[in-house]
Amino acid sequence: MAAYEEAKAKLEALGITEINQELLRLSVNEAEMYIKNFCNITRVPEELSGTLVNCACGKYLTVLRSFGQLGDVIDFDAAVSQISEGDVSVSFADGTSAEDQFLSLISGWAEPDAAALLRFRRLVW
């Protein structure tokens, strides 16, 4: 199952080391079914493998967040709002918190862009 391994690698790249394997398998299956149902196809083409992995990771992270386990895995206090020392000043926050930005990212992953899927959509009679 290549999509499972790619999703696991992507989550590990985000810093998530403790991965619930069963939940990730369910997320990959759910993402695969979402793409198949949206496109009316029986298998996910290779061109949509990245979309499948992103969707699976988004669904996995959404479930973690809904159970309150996402804050234990990812540090959302890493964004600096302002540090001043002498004549040097550093400010990174742009009005939205790191958590809001991350949640925007995973919600975009969980529901893939329809434009990417429409190219593979088939008519059903």
XYZ file of C-alpha atoms in Angstrom:
125
model
C 0.000 0.000 0.000
C 2.089 2.864 -1.331
C -0.330 5.602 -0.248
C -0.097 4.420 3.369
C 3.717 4.539 3.341
C 3.767 7.958 1.673
C 1.224 9.344 4.160
C 3.250 7.938 7.047
C 6.425 9.552 5.657
C 4.640 12.892 5.237
C 3.369 12.812 8.824
C 6.846 11.942 10.083
C 8.238 14.865 8.078
C 5.804 17.098 9.974
C 7.329 15.839 13.223
C 4.651 13.316 14.150
C 6.592 10.290 15.353
C 3.882 8.316 17.152
C 1.463 7.345 14.395
C -1.673 5.322 15.071
C -1.329 2.810 12.233
C -4.953 1.687 12.218
C -6.242 5.258 12.178
C -3.867 6.101 9.331
C -5.058 3.061 7.340
C -8.669 4.146 7.861
C -7.782 7.690 6.781
C -6.103 6.422 3.602
C -9.118 4.223 2.818
C -11.519 7.094 3.466
C -9.498 9.434 1.247
C -9.365 6.800 -1.486
C -13.127 6.275 -1.326
C -13.705 10.038 -1.401
C -11.667 10.398 -4.598
C -13.240 7.332 -6.226
C -16.773 8.494 -5.415
C -16.152 12.073 -6.506
C -14.584 11.015 -9.801
C -16.853 7.984 -10.403
C -13.832 5.723 -10.971
C -12.847 2.282 -9.694
C -9.162 2.983 -9.008
C -7.181 6.094 -8.150
C -4.841 7.027 -11.025
C -1.139 7.652 -10.391
C -1.587 11.355 -11.138
C -3.824 11.680 -8.064
C -1.488 9.863 -5.667
C -0.271 13.150 -4.156
C -3.840 14.316 -3.695
C -4.680 10.977 -2.052
C -1.751 11.279 0.374
C -2.589 14.884 1.272
C -6.249 14.000 1.791
C -5.344 11.021 4.005
C -2.957 13.129 6.103
C -5.569 15.872 6.426
C -8.208 13.408 7.574
C -5.764 11.792 10.033
C -4.775 15.146 11.548
C -8.410 16.271 11.698
C -9.304 13.195 13.745
C -6.350 13.817 16.078
C -7.514 17.405 16.539
C -11.105 16.380 17.225
C -9.901 14.120 20.055
C -7.654 16.855 21.447
C -4.446 14.975 20.685
C -3.001 17.363 18.124
C -1.673 19.838 20.697
C 0.369 17.063 22.300
C 2.076 16.296 18.992
C 2.729 19.740 17.490
C 4.000 22.822 19.327
C 1.811 25.753 18.310
C 3.685 28.261 20.475
C 6.681 28.331 18.136
C 5.679 31.511 16.254
C 7.432 34.607 17.564
C 5.313 37.723 17.788
C 8.089 40.167 18.705
C 11.560 40.130 20.248
C 13.528 43.321 20.723
C 17.092 43.509 21.939
C 19.022 46.705 21.476
C 18.492 47.910 17.939
C 17.510 44.447 16.645
C 13.825 43.567 16.417
C 12.247 40.289 15.262
C 8.514 39.734 14.631
C 7.030 36.734 12.824
C 3.345 36.608 13.723
C 1.085 38.166 11.101
C -2.178 38.294 12.993
C -3.019 34.619 12.710
C -1.671 32.103 15.160
C 0.448 29.128 14.166
C -2.444 26.863 15.154
C -4.860 28.707 12.850
C -2.417 28.442 9.971
C -1.881 24.735 10.597
C -5.628 24.073 10.841
C -6.129 25.910 7.553
C -3.501 23.662 5.986
C -5.030 20.396 7.200
C -8.560 21.444 6.262
C -7.291 22.126 2.742
C -5.682 18.706 2.677
C -8.753 16.898 4.046
C -11.014 18.280 1.299
C -8.991 18.269 -1.923
C -9.483 20.964 -4.525
C -12.270 19.969 -6.896
C -10.339 21.386 -9.849
C -7.644 18.736 -9.354
C -10.265 15.975 -9.298
C -12.514 17.191 -12.134
C -9.956 16.213 -14.740
C -10.467 12.558 -13.775
C -14.239 12.655 -13.288
C -16.308 10.192 -15.319
C -19.963 10.399 -16.256
C -22.362 7.874 -14.749
C -25.374 6.774 -16.749
